[in-house]
Amino acid sequence: QVQLVQSGAEVKKPGASVKVSCKASGYTFRTYAIHWVRQAPGQSLEWMGWNNADNNYSKYSQKFQGRLTITRDTPATTAYMELSSLRSEDTAVYYCARGRYDDSTSFDFWGQGTLVTVSS
Amino acid sequence: QSALTQPPSASGSPGQSVTISCTGTSSDVGAYNYVSWYQQHPGKAPKLIIYEVDRRPSGVPDRLSASVSGNTASLTVSGLQPDDAADYYCSSYAGGNNYVIFGGGTKLTVL
């Protein structure tokens, strides 16, 4: 069965960076995109960016341009999300999610979420 | 790109039907057949329940249906059950750098 398992919770200081991993199993990793979506406490979902499986191309929401890097290690079937210059407003649960097909905008499987807390 | 607009709350009694709206613009909901809906229970990851406007993933009951009219998408939950109590989010392809935008979410209460 398809599974996305994320790394554990992180506590970071303002200005630091965080890198969250997303280990995929149960499907052919190299043929599906991986997206990252975050959810601040009590708030809605926010799309951050994605990594396209076809050519390993990453695209980011304008809001995160310059601070966000999404990569994948295909042999390890793992995707990564790194967010730099953290501020308190980045405190959120970060989810990885699989696109239904490579350039789909629907996400059919999600990781369990990783809480990132930014606090001095 | 602004978030899609959803009512903050909705409610219904068991067995009844409830419809949740999701209003966008002619640049997102009204432009593409790429509206999705997600159900999220407290402390859990979202679950895809509708994709491409009105299509249900395998395992999602046909009590859940959806449509789009103009710039507004709608999700109808028929035959309400206690487990339908959750937050519901719509999303749409928006093009450009804001590839996907979400709605603010609707908390559905089953009375």
CSV table of C-alpha atoms in Angstrom, one decimal:
chain,number,residue,atom,x,y,z
A,1,GLN,CA,0.0,0.0,0.0
A,2,VAL,CA,1.1,3.6,-0.7
A,3,GLN,CA,2.7,5.2,2.3
A,4,LEU,CA,4.5,8.5,2.9
A,5,VAL,CA,6.4,8.6,6.2
A,6,GLN,CA,7.8,11.9,7.3
A,7,SER,CA,10.6,12.8,9.8
A,8,GLY,CA,9.9,13.8,13.3
A,9,ALA,CA,9.0,17.1,14.9
A,10,GLU,CA,11.5,20.0,14.9
A,11,VAL,CA,12.1,23.0,17.1
A,12,LYS,CA,14.1,25.8,15.5
A,13,LYS,CA,15.2,29.3,16.3
A,14,PRO,CA,14.3,32.3,14.1
A,15,GLY,CA,16.7,32.6,11.2
A,16,ALA,CA,17.6,28.9,11.2
A,17,SER,CA,16.7,26.3,8.5
A,18,VAL,CA,14.7,23.1,8.7
A,19,LYS,CA,14.8,20.1,6.4
A,20,VAL,CA,11.9,17.6,6.5
A,21,SER,CA,12.1,14.2,4.8
A,22,CYS,CA,9.3,12.2,3.2
A,23,LYS,CA,10.0,8.5,2.7
A,24,ALA,CA,7.7,6.9,0.0
A,25,SER,CA,6.8,3.2,-0.4
A,26,GLY,CA,4.3,1.0,-2.1
A,27,TYR,CA,4.5,2.7,-5.5
A,28,THR,CA,6.9,3.6,-8.3
A,29,PHE,CA,8.4,6.8,-6.7
A,30,ARG,CA,10.0,8.1,-9.9
A,31,THR,CA,6.6,8.4,-11.7
A,32,TYR,CA,4.7,10.7,-9.3
A,33,ALA,CA,5.2,14.3,-8.2
A,34,ILE,CA,5.6,15.2,-4.6
A,35,HIS,CA,4.0,18.3,-3.2
A,36,TRP,CA,4.5,20.1,0.1
A,37,VAL,CA,1.6,21.7,1.9
A,38,ARG,CA,1.6,23.4,5.3
A,39,GLN,CA,-1.0,24.1,8.0
A,40,ALA,CA,-0.4,26.7,10.7
A,41,PRO,CA,-2.2,26.1,14.0
A,42,GLY,CA,-6.0,26.4,13.5
A,43,GLN,CA,-5.5,27.6,10.0
A,44,SER,CA,-6.2,26.4,6.5
A,45,LEU,CA,-3.9,24.5,4.1
A,46,GLU,CA,-1.3,26.3,2.1
A,47,TRP,CA,0.5,24.9,-0.9
A,48,MET,CA,4.2,25.5,-0.9
A,49,GLY,CA,5.7,23.8,-3.9
A,50,TRP,CA,6.3,20.6,-5.8
A,51,ASN,CA,8.9,18.4,-7.4
A,52,ASN,CA,7.9,17.0,-10.8
A,53,ALA,CA,8.8,13.4,-11.3
A,54,ASP,CA,9.4,13.5,-15.0
A,55,ASN,CA,12.4,15.7,-15.0
A,56,ASN,CA,13.0,16.4,-11.3
A,57,TYR,CA,12.0,20.0,-11.7
A,58,SER,CA,10.8,21.9,-8.7
A,59,LYS,CA,8.4,24.8,-8.6
A,60,TYR,CA,7.6,27.0,-5.7
A,61,SER,CA,4.8,29.2,-4.6
A,62,GLN,CA,5.7,32.9,-5.0
A,63,LYS,CA,5.4,33.3,-1.3
A,64,PHE,CA,8.3,31.0,-0.6
A,65,GLN,CA,10.6,31.9,-3.5
A,66,GLY,CA,14.2,32.1,-2.4
A,67,ARG,CA,13.5,30.4,1.0
A,68,LEU,CA,12.3,27.0,-0.1
A,69,THR,CA,14.1,24.0,-1.7
A,70,ILE,CA,12.3,20.8,-2.6
A,71,THR,CA,14.4,17.9,-3.8
A,72,ARG,CA,14.2,14.1,-4.2
A,73,ASP,CA,16.6,11.2,-3.9
A,74,THR,CA,15.0,8.7,-6.3
A,75,PRO,CA,17.1,5.6,-5.3
A,76,ALA,CA,16.2,6.3,-1.6
A,77,THR,CA,12.5,7.0,-2.6
A,78,THR,CA,12.7,10.0,-0.4
A,79,ALA,CA,11.7,13.7,-0.9
A,80,TYR,CA,12.9,16.6,1.1
A,81,MET,CA,11.7,20.1,1.9
A,82,GLU,CA,14.1,22.7,3.2
A,83,LEU,CA,12.9,26.0,4.4
A,84,SER,CA,15.4,28.7,5.4
A,85,SER,CA,15.3,32.0,7.3
A,86,LEU,CA,12.6,30.7,9.6
A,87,ARG,CA,10.4,33.1,11.4
A,88,SER,CA,7.7,32.5,14.0
A,89,GLU,CA,5.0,32.6,11.3
A,90,ASP,CA,6.5,29.4,9.8
A,91,THR,CA,5.3,27.4,12.8
A,92,ALA,CA,3.1,24.8,11.2
A,93,VAL,CA,2.5,21.2,10.4
A,94,TYR,CA,4.2,20.4,7.1
A,95,TYR,CA,2.8,17.7,4.9
A,96,CYS,CA,4.2,15.9,1.9
A,97,ALA,CA,1.6,14.6,-0.6
A,98,ARG,CA,1.6,12.6,-3.8
A,99,GLY,CA,0.1,14.0,-6.9
A,100,ARG,CA,-2.5,11.7,-8.5
A,101,TYR,CA,-0.3,11.7,-11.6
A,102,ASP,CA,2.8,13.7,-12.4
A,103,ASP,CA,1.3,17.1,-13.0
A,104,SER,CA,-2.0,16.6,-11.2
A,105,THR,CA,-3.2,19.2,-8.7
A,106,SER,CA,-5.0,16.6,-6.6
A,107,PHE,CA,-3.1,14.9,-3.8
A,108,ASP,CA,-4.2,11.3,-3.2
A,109,PHE,CA,-1.8,10.2,-0.5
A,110,TRP,CA,-0.4,12.3,2.4
A,111,GLY,CA,2.3,11.9,4.9
A,112,GLN,CA,1.4,12.0,8.6
A,113,GLY,CA,2.7,15.6,9.0
A,114,THR,CA,5.8,17.1,10.7
A,115,LEU,CA,5.3,19.8,13.3
A,116,VAL,CA,7.9,22.6,12.9
A,117,THR,CA,8.0,25.0,15.8
A,118,VAL,CA,10.0,28.3,15.4
A,119,SER,CA,10.7,29.9,18.7
A,120,SER,CA,13.5,31.8,20.4
B,1,GLN,CA,-3.7,34.9,-5.6
B,2,SER,CA,-6.2,35.0,-2.8
B,3,ALA,CA,-7.5,31.9,-1.1
B,4,LEU,CA,-10.8,30.5,-2.2
B,5,THR,CA,-13.8,31.5,0.0
B,6,GLN,CA,-15.7,28.9,2.0
B,7,PRO,CA,-18.2,29.4,4.8
B,8,PRO,CA,-16.5,28.8,8.2
B,9,SER,CA,-19.1,26.4,9.4
B,10,ALA,CA,-22.0,24.2,8.3
B,11,SER,CA,-24.2,21.7,10.1
B,12,GLY,CA,-26.9,19.1,9.6
B,13,SER,CA,-28.6,16.3,11.4
B,14,PRO,CA,-27.9,12.6,10.8
B,15,GLY,CA,-29.6,11.6,7.5
B,16,GLN,CA,-29.8,15.1,6.2
B,17,SER,CA,-27.9,16.7,3.3
B,18,VAL,CA,-25.6,19.7,3.5
B,19,THR,CA,-23.8,21.6,0.8
B,20,ILE,CA,-20.6,23.5,1.2
B,21,SER,CA,-19.6,26.2,-1.2
B,22,CYS,CA,-16.2,27.3,-2.5
B,23,THR,CA,-16.0,30.6,-4.4
B,24,GLY,CA,-13.1,31.5,-6.5
B,25,THR,CA,-12.6,33.6,-9.6
B,26,SER,CA,-12.5,33.3,-13.4
B,27,SER,CA,-8.7,32.7,-13.0
B,28,ASP,CA,-9.0,29.5,-10.9
B,29,VAL,CA,-12.3,27.7,-10.1
B,30,GLY,CA,-14.0,29.2,-13.2
B,31,ALA,CA,-11.1,28.5,-15.5
B,32,TYR,CA,-10.1,25.0,-15.0
B,33,ASN,CA,-11.8,21.6,-14.2
B,34,TYR,CA,-9.2,21.1,-11.5
B,35,VAL,CA,-11.2,21.6,-8.3
B,36,SER,CA,-10.5,19.1,-5.5
B,37,TRP,CA,-12.1,18.6,-2.0
B,38,TYR,CA,-10.4,17.2,1.1
B,39,GLN,CA,-11.8,16.0,4.4
B,40,GLN,CA,-9.7,16.4,7.5
B,41,HIS,CA,-10.4,15.0,10.9
B,42,PRO,CA,-8.7,16.6,14.0
B,43,GLY,CA,-5.1,15.7,14.2
B,44,LYS,CA,-5.1,13.8,11.0
B,45,ALA,CA,-3.8,14.5,7.5
B,46,PRO,CA,-6.2,15.6,4.8
B,47,LYS,CA,-7.9,12.9,2.7
B,48,LEU,CA,-8.8,13.5,-0.9
B,49,ILE,CA,-12.6,13.0,-1.5
B,50,ILE,CA,-13.2,14.7,-4.8
B,51,TYR,CA,-10.9,15.5,-7.7
B,52,GLU,CA,-11.3,17.1,-11.1
B,53,VAL,CA,-14.6,18.8,-10.0
B,54,ASP,CA,-16.8,15.7,-9.5
B,55,ARG,CA,-14.8,12.5,-9.5
B,56,ARG,CA,-14.5,10.3,-6.4
B,57,PRO,CA,-11.4,8.3,-5.6
B,58,SER,CA,-11.9,4.6,-5.0
B,59,GLY,CA,-13.5,4.0,-1.6
B,60,VAL,CA,-15.2,7.4,-1.3
B,61,PRO,CA,-19.0,6.8,-1.0
B,62,ASP,CA,-21.4,8.2,-3.5
B,63,ARG,CA,-23.1,10.1,-0.7
B,64,LEU,CA,-20.4,12.7,-1.5
B,65,SER,CA,-20.9,14.6,-4.7
B,66,ALA,CA,-19.6,17.9,-6.1
B,67,SER,CA,-20.0,20.3,-9.0
B,68,VAL,CA,-19.0,23.7,-10.3
B,69,SER,CA,-21.1,26.5,-11.6
B,70,GLY,CA,-19.3,29.6,-12.8
B,71,ASN,CA,-16.7,30.5,-10.2
B,72,THR,CA,-18.3,28.5,-7.4
B,73,ALA,CA,-17.7,24.9,-6.6
B,74,SER,CA,-20.0,22.9,-4.3
B,75,LEU,CA,-19.6,19.8,-2.2
B,76,THR,CA,-22.8,18.0,-1.1
B,77,VAL,CA,-22.7,15.4,1.7
B,78,SER,CA,-26.0,13.4,1.7
B,79,GLY,CA,-27.2,11.0,4.4
B,80,LEU,CA,-25.1,12.7,7.0
B,81,GLN,CA,-23.3,10.3,9.4
B,82,PRO,CA,-21.4,11.1,12.6
B,83,ASP,CA,-18.1,10.4,11.0
B,84,ASP,CA,-18.8,13.1,8.4
B,85,ALA,CA,-18.0,15.7,11.1
B,86,ALA,CA,-14.7,17.2,10.0
B,87,ASP,CA,-13.1,20.1,8.3
B,88,TYR,CA,-13.5,20.3,4.5
B,89,TYR,CA,-11.2,22.2,2.2
B,90,CYS,CA,-11.5,22.9,-1.5
B,91,SER,CA,-8.6,23.6,-3.8
B,92,SER,CA,-8.1,24.7,-7.4
B,93,TYR,CA,-5.4,24.9,-9.9
B,94,ALA,CA,-4.6,28.6,-10.3
B,95,GLY,CA,-1.8,28.6,-12.8
B,96,GLY,CA,1.5,30.5,-12.7
B,97,ASN,CA,3.6,30.3,-9.6
B,98,ASN,CA,0.6,29.8,-7.3
B,99,TYR,CA,0.0,26.4,-8.7
B,100,VAL,CA,-2.7,25.3,-6.2
B,101,ILE,CA,-4.8,27.5,-3.9
B,102,PHE,CA,-6.9,26.2,-1.0
B,103,GLY,CA,-10.1,27.5,0.6
B,104,GLY,CA,-10.2,28.7,4.1
B,105,GLY,CA,-12.0,25.5,5.2
B,106,THR,CA,-15.5,24.6,6.5
B,107,LYS,CA,-16.1,22.9,9.8
B,108,LEU,CA,-19.0,20.5,9.4
B,109,THR,CA,-20.9,19.6,12.5
B,110,VAL,CA,-23.3,16.7,12.6
B,111,LEU,CA,-25.9,17.6,15.2
